[in-house]
XYZ file of C-alpha atoms in Angstrom:
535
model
C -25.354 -54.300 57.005
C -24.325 -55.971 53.724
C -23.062 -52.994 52.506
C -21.107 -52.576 55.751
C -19.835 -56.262 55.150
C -18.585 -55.808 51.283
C -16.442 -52.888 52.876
C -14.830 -55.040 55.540
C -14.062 -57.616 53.041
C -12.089 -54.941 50.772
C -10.065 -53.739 53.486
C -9.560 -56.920 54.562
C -8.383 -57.537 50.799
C -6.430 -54.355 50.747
C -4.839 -55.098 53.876
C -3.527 -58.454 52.590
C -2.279 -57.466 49.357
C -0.674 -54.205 50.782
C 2.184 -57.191 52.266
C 3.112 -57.900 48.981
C 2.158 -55.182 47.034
C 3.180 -51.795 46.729
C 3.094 -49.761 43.924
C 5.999 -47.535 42.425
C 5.665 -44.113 41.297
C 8.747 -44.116 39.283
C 9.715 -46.641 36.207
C 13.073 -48.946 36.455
C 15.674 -46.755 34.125
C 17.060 -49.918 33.513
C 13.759 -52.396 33.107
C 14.488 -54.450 35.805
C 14.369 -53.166 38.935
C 16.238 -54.286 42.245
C 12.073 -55.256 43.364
C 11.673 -57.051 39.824
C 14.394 -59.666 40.795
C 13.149 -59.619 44.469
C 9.709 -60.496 43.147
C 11.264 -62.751 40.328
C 13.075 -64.323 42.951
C 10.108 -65.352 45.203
C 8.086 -66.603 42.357
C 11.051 -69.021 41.825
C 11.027 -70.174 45.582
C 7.273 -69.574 46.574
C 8.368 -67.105 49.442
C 8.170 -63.709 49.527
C 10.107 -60.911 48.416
C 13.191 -59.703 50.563
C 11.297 -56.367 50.640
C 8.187 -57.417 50.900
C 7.468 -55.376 47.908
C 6.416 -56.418 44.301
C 7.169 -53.470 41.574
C 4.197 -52.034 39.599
C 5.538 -49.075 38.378
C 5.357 -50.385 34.828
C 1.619 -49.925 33.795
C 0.364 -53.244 31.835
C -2.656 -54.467 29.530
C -3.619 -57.702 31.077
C -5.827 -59.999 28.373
C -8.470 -62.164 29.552
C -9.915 -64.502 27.253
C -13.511 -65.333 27.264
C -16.065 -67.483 25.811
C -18.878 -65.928 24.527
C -20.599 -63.025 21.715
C -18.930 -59.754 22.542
C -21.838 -57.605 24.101
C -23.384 -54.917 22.085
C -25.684 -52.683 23.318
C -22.331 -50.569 24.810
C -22.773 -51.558 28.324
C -20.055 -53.611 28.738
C -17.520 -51.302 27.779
C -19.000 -48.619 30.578
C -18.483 -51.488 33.242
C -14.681 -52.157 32.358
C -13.899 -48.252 32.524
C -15.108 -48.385 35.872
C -13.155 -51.969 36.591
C -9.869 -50.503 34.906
C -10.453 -47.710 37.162
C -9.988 -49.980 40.045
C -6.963 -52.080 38.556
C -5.392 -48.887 38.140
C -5.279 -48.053 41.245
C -4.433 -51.279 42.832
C -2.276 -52.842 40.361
C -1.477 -50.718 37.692
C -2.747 -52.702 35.010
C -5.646 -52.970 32.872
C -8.259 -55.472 31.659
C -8.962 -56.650 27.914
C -11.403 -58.913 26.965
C -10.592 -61.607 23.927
C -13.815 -62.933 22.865
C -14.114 -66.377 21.463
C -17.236 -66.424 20.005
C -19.708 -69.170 19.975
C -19.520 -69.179 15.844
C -16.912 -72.586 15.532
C -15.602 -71.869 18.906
C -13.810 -75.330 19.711
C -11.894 -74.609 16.458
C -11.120 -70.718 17.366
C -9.862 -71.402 21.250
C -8.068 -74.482 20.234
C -6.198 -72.676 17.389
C -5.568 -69.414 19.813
C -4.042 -71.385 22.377
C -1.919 -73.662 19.488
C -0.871 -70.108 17.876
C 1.589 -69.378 20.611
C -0.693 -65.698 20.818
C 0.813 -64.162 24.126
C -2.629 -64.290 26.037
C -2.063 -63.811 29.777
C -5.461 -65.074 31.769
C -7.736 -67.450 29.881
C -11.244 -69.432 30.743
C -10.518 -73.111 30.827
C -11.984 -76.546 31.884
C -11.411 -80.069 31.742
C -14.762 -81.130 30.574
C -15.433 -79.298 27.727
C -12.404 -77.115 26.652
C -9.899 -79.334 26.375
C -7.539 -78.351 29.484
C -5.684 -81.425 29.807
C -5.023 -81.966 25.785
C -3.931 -78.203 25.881
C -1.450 -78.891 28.988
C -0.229 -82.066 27.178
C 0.647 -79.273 24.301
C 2.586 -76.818 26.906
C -0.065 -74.416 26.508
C 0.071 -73.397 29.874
C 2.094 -71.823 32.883
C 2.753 -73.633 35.909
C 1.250 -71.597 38.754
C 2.938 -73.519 41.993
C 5.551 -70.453 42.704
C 3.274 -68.135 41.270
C 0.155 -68.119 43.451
C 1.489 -68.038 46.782
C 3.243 -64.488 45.719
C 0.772 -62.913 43.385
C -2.405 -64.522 44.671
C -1.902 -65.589 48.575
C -5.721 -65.170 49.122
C -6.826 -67.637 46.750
C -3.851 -69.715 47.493
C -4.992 -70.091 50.869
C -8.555 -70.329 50.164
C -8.503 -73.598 47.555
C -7.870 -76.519 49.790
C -4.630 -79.038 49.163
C -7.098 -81.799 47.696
C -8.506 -79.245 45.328
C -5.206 -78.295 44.374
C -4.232 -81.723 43.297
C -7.108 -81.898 40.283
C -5.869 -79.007 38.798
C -1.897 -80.503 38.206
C -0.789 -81.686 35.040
C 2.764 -83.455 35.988
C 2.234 -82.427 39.723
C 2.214 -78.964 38.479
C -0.907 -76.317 39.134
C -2.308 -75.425 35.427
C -5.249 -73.665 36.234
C -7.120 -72.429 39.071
C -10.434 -74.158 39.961
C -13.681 -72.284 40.280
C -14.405 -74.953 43.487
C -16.508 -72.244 45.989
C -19.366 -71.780 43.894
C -22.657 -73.881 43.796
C -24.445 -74.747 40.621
C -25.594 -76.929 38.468
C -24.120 -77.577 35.285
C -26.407 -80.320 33.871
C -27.956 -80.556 30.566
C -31.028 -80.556 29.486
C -33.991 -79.064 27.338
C -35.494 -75.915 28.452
C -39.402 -75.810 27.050
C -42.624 -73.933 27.889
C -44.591 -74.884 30.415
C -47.689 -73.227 29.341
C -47.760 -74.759 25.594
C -47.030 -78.139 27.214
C -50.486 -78.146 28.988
C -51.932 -77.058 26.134
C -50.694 -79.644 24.039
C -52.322 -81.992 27.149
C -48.856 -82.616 28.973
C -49.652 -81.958 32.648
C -46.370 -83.772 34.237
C -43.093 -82.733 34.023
C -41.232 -84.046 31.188
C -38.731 -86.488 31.808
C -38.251 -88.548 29.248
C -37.551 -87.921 24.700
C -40.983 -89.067 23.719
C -42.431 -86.876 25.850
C -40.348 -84.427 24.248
C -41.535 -85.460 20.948
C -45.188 -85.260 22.038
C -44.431 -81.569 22.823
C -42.452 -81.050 19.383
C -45.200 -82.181 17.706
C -47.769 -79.788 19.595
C -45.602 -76.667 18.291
C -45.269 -78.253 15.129
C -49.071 -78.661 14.928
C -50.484 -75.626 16.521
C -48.108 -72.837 16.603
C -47.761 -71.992 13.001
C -44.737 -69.470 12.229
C -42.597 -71.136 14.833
C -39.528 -73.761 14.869
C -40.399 -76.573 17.848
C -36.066 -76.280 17.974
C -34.199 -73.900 16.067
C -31.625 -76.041 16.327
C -27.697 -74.188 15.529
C -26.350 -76.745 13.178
C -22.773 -75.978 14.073
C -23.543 -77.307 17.725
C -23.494 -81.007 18.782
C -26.849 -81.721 19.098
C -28.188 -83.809 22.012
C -26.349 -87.205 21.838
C -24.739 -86.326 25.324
C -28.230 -85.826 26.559
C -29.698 -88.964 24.966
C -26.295 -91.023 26.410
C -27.137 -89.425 29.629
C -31.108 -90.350 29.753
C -30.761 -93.940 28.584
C -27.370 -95.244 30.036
C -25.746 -95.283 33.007
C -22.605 -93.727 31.707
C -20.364 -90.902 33.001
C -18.093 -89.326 30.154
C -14.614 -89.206 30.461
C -12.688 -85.845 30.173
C -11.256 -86.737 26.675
C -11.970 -84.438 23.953
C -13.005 -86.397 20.294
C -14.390 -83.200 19.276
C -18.037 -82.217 18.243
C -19.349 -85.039 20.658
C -17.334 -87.300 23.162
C -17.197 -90.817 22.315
C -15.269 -92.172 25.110
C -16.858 -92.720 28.621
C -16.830 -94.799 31.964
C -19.496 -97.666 31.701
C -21.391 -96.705 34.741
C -20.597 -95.277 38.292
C -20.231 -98.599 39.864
C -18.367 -100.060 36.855
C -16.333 -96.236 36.715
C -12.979 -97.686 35.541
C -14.329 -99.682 32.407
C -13.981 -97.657 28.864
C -17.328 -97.870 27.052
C -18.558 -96.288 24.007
C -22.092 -95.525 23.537
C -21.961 -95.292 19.967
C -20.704 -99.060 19.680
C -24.025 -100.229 20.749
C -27.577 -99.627 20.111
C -27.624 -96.429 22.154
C -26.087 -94.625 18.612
C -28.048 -96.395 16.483
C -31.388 -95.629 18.457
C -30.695 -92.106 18.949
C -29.785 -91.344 15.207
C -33.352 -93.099 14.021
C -35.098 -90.747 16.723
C -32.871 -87.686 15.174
C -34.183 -88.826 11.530
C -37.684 -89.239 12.944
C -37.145 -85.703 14.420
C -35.971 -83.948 11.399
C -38.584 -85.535 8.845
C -41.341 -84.326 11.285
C -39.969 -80.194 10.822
C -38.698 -80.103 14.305
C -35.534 -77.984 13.507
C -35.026 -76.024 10.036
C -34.383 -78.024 6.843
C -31.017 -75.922 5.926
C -30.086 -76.690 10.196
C -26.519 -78.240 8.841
C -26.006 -74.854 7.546
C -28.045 -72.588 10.068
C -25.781 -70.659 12.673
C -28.300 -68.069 14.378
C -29.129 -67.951 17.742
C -31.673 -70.402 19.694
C -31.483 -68.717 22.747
C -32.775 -65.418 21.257
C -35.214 -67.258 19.069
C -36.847 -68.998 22.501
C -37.149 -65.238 24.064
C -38.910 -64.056 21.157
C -41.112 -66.746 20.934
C -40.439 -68.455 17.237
C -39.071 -71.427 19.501
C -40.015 -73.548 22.145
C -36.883 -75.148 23.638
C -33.606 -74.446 24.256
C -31.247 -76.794 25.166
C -28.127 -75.914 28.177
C -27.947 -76.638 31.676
C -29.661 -75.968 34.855
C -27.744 -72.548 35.730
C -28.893 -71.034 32.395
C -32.045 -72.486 32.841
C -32.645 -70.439 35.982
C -31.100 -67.502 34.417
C -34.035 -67.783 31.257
C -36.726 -68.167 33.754
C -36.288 -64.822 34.949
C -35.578 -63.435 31.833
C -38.934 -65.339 29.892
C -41.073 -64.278 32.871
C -40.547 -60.462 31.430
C -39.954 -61.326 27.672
C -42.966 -64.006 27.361
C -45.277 -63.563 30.626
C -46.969 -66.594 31.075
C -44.701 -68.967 29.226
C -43.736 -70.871 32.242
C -40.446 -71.793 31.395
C -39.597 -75.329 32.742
C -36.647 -77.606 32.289
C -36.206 -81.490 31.345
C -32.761 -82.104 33.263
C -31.696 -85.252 30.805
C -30.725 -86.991 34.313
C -33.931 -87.404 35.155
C -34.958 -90.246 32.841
C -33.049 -92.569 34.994
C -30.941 -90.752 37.852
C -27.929 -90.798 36.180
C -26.491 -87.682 37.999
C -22.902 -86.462 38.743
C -21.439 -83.715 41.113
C -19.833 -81.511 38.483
C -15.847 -81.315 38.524
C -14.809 -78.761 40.641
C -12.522 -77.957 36.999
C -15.572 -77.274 34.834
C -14.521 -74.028 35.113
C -10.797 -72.253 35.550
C -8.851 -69.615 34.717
C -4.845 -70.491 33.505
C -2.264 -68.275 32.576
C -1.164 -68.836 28.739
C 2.516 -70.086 27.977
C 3.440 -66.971 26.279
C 2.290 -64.710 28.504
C 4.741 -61.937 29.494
C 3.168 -60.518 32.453
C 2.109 -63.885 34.227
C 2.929 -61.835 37.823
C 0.674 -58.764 37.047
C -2.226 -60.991 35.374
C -2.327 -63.455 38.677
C -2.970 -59.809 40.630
C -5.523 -59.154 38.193
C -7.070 -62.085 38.643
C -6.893 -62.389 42.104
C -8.187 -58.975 42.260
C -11.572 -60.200 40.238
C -12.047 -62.862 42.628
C -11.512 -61.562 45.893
C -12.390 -57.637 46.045
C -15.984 -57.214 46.612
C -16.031 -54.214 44.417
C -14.227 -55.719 41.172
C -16.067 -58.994 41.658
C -19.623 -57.029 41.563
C -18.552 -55.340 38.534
C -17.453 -58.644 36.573
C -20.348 -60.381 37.516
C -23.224 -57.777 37.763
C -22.046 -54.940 36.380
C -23.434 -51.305 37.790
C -25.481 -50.404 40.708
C -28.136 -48.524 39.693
C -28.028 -49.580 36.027
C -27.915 -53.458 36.036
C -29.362 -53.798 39.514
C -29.674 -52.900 43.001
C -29.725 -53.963 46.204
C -32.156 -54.496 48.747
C -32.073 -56.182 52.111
C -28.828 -57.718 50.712
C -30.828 -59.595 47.368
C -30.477 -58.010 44.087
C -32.629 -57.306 41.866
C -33.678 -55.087 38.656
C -34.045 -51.497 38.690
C -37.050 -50.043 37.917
C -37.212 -49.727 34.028
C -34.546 -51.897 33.198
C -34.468 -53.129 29.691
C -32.962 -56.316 28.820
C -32.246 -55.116 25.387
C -30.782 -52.370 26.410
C -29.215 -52.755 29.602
C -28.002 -56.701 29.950
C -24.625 -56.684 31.022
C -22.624 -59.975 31.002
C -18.350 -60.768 31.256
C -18.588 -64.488 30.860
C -16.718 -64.821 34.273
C -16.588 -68.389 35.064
C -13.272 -68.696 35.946
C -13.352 -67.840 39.605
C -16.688 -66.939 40.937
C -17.047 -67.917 44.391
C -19.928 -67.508 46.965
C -18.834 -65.280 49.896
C -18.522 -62.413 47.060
C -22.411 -63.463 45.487
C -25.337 -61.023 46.433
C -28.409 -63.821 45.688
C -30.884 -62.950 43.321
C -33.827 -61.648 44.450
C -36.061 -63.123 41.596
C -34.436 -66.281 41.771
C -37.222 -68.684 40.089
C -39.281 -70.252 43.329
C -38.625 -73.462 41.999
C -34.681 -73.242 42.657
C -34.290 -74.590 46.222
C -36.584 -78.220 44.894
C -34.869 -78.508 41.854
C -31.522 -78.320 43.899
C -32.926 -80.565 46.806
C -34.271 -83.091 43.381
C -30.637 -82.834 42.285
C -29.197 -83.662 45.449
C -30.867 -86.500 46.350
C -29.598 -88.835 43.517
C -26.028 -87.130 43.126
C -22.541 -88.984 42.632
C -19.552 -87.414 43.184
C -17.269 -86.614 39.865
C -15.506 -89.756 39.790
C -12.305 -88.557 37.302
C -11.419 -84.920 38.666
C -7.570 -86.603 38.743
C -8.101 -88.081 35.762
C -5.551 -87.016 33.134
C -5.420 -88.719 30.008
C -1.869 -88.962 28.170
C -2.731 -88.813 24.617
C 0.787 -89.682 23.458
C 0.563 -92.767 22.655
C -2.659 -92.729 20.687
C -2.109 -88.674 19.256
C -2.139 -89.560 15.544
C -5.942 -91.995 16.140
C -7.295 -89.129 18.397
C -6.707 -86.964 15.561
C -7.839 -89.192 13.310
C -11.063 -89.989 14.997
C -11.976 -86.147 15.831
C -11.407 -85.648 12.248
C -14.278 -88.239 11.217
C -16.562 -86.851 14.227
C -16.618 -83.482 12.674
C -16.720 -84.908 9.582
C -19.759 -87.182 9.535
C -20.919 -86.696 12.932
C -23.177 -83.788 12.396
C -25.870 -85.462 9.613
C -26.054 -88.049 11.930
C -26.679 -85.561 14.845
C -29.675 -84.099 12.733
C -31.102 -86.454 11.190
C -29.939 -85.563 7.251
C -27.106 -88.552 6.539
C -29.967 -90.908 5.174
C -30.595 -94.503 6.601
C -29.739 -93.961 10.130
C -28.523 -97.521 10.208
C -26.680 -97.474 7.501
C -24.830 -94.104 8.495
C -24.180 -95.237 11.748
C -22.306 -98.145 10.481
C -20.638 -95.892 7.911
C -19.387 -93.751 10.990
C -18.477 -96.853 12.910
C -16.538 -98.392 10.084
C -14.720 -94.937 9.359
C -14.142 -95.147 13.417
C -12.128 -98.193 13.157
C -9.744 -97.217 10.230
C -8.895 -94.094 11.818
C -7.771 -96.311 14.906
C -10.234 -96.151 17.210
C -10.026 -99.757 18.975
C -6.675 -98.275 19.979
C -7.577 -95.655 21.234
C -9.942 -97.022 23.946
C -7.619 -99.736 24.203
C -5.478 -97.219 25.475
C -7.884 -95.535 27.814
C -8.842 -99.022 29.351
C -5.316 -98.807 29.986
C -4.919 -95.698 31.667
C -7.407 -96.207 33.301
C -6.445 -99.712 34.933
C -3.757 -96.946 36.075
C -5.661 -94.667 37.441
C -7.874 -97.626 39.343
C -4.571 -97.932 41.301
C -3.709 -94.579 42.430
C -7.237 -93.889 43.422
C -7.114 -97.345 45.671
C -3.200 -96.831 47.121
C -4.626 -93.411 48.441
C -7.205 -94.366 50.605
């Protein structure tokens, strides 16, 4: 039956496309061909070609850039022969992967898109890669006259209202990835199992609970780092803002860590900076505390390897990401260390303080310089909607990476995570109806969910743009001392925690920052209005 289903669902796909879509046999002599124009001509007016054709006799590489450690172990490069297969076929056109790799990866995507590097498809999001700053730049290609020719299915499918958070200018600059559930808040993933040893028999919900169970490692698990901590990353003050304030942060990049957030839901259009108050200064005396106790390494400013890795092997016990990868590790520490238990401290739970995540946390735009915008939107639209491509993006090969039964997947029998893992970083366009659910989904999903929804607020700035124009030389300025001095203070190695905070503060206000969330206060006075008027 769910076999049966996936096949409707492709022919349904292949019946759609086949409108629009046909492919030549024979190249233009001249390079443009009469269908060319036709198509050109109906991306320009959002209708249809004359014909009802679109010209893929040309054969083209489509790039897709992704965030994430290019795979090793040779499996992903099996899955894309078998993807390009498909492309070929039904678009003439074939998938590379760009990796951006974790390694300084704020600096590496900014500076891709800034290049002017023809990339055609690329992972974005408002929250965390900088979308908006990017579109302020003219990073990206509008889609409006695009999608309805190159991708009517997910045209159709993304609702009007969804539509409108993803303009810049009342122009489409990505394409939301708004039809697929999770969960994409933060918090510290730890073992169950040395917990109750350590005599911590409730969940953890709260940082000196967290300490109690850093000091438990630290104590009785010799050889091992309570958190391996990657020095590069920006530690936990987002966590720590989120577990003891009310605030919601705004979707305006200051670099390593976001300074600049709405007071509270209630109070959602008042600019607030935690690390004004005695939020900063409390959290860098706990991250002192922390680091003259051994939680993380001593050279951590300097250390770059990989946590994740290092809490599947057992020489940590936490890592620290949301509640999708959480869910992910479960399954994956069950096998690697049977017994550990793997639990997760959601940092939301210390006092509620619990968004909806923005239906723009994840996107896929086309770059500025891209020359095949037409083909990659069929390519992408291909990923998203064909049952077959989707599988292979997501899950890779039947047989190798899983298999199916009574419509759940699951492991095949000797699979070696080592050996076999298979990921594409996909999270640009997943979307439900094309999801087979796991069948070792961790028990605990459906009450961790049901936890989550019970105290949920929606994502109150999803329209939220910020113009940076008239505050671009302080925003630079203030990034510039947030990766500057931002990281000792992070991990505990910039001496006197008071004193450095006031250093950072001080350094803050030279580089302009009481303009620059004079300025958001503004906008978002603004913003207050258009929200109101469209009631």
């Amino acid at each position: 039956m769910f076999k049966r289903k996936k096949k409707a669902l492709s022919v349904a796909l292949a019946a759609t496309l086949a409108v629009s879509l046909t492919a030549c046999t024979t190249p233009s002599s001249t390079g443009t061909s009469s269908t060319d124009k036709a198509a050109a001509t109906a991306a320009a007016t959002g209708t249809a070609a004359p014909s009802g054709k679109i010209d893929t006799s040309e054969f083209q590489t489509i790039s897709y850039v992704m965030l994430g450690d290019k795979p090793k172990n040779g499996q992903f490069e099996k899955v894309m022969e078998k993807v390009n297969a498909i492309l070929k076929q039904k678009a003439n056109a074939k998938l590379e992967i760009k990796w951006v790799e974790w390694a300084d990866w704020q600096t590496k995507y900014n500076l891709l898109l800034a290049s002017g590097e023809p990339v055609d498809l690329i992972t974005v999001a408002t929250d965390w890669l900088d979308t908006w700053q990017n579109a302020q730049k003219g990073a990206f290609q509008p889609l409006d006259k695009l999608l309805p020719v190159y991708a009517p299915l997910t045209w159709k499918e993304v609702p009007p209202e969804n539509w409108a958070e993803t303009k810049y200018k009342n122009q489409i600059m990505l394409i939301p990835e708004d039809h697929y559930t999770q969960w994409v808040n933060h918090g510290f993933l730890y073992r169950g199992d040395w917990a109750k040893e350590f005599g911590i028999t409730a969940p953890i919900t709260d940082w000196k609970s967290m300490e109690t169970y850093f000091q438990g490692v630290k104590d009785k698990k010799p050889g091992v780092v309570p958190w391996d901590a990657n020095g590069t990353a920006a530690g936990n003050i987002g966590g720590y803002i989120n577990s003891y304030t009310d605030a919601i942060e705004l979707p305006i990049s200051t670099g390593l860590f976001g300074l600049v957030y709405g007071k509270s839901y209630d109070e959602k259009y008042k600019a607030y900076s935690p690390v004004l108050d005695d939020t900063f200064v409390n959290f860098a005396k706990l991250m002192k505390d922390w680091g003259d106790k051994g939680f993380w390494r001593e050279d951590v400013l300097n250390y770059k390897g990989d946590n994740r890795s290092e809490l599947e092997a057992g020489k940590s016990s936490v890592d620290q990401h949301h509640t999708q990868t959480f869910l992910g590790e479960r399954i994956k520490m069950d096998k690697l260390q049977p017994g550990s238990d793997l639990q997760f401290f959601p940092f939301s739970a210390t006092r509620n303080n619990l968004v909806s995540m923005s239906i723009t946390h994840g996107g896929t735009s086309i770059g500025a310089k891209s020359k095949h915008p037409e083909r990659a939107l069929m390519v992408y639209e291909l990923i998203r909607q064909d049952p077959e491509v989707y599988r292979l993006m997501n899950y890779g090969l039947e047989g190798v990476q899983y298999v199916v039964k009574d419509g759940k997947r699951f492991r095949p029998d000797g699979y070696d995570v080592q050996r076999d893992d298979f990921y594409s970083n996909f999270w640009g366009g997943r979307i439900d109806k094309n999801e087979i659910p796991d069948g070792n989904d961790w028990s605990g999903k459906g009450a961790l969910y049901a936890s989550y929804d019970k105290i949920k607020k929606p994502f109150p700035y999803g329209r939220f743009v910020f113009d940076k124009g008239p505050v671009s030389n302080e925003l630079t300025a203030v990034t510039q001392v947030v990766g500057q001095m931002g990281p000792a203070i992070l991990y505990g190695k910039a001496g006197d925690p008071v004193k450095a905070v006031d250093d950072f503060r001080a350094k803050l206000k030279t580089a302009g920052f009481d303009k620059l969330m004079a300025e958001v206060q503004k906008q978002l006075d603004a913003f207050k209005v258009t929200v109101e008027s469209s009631k």
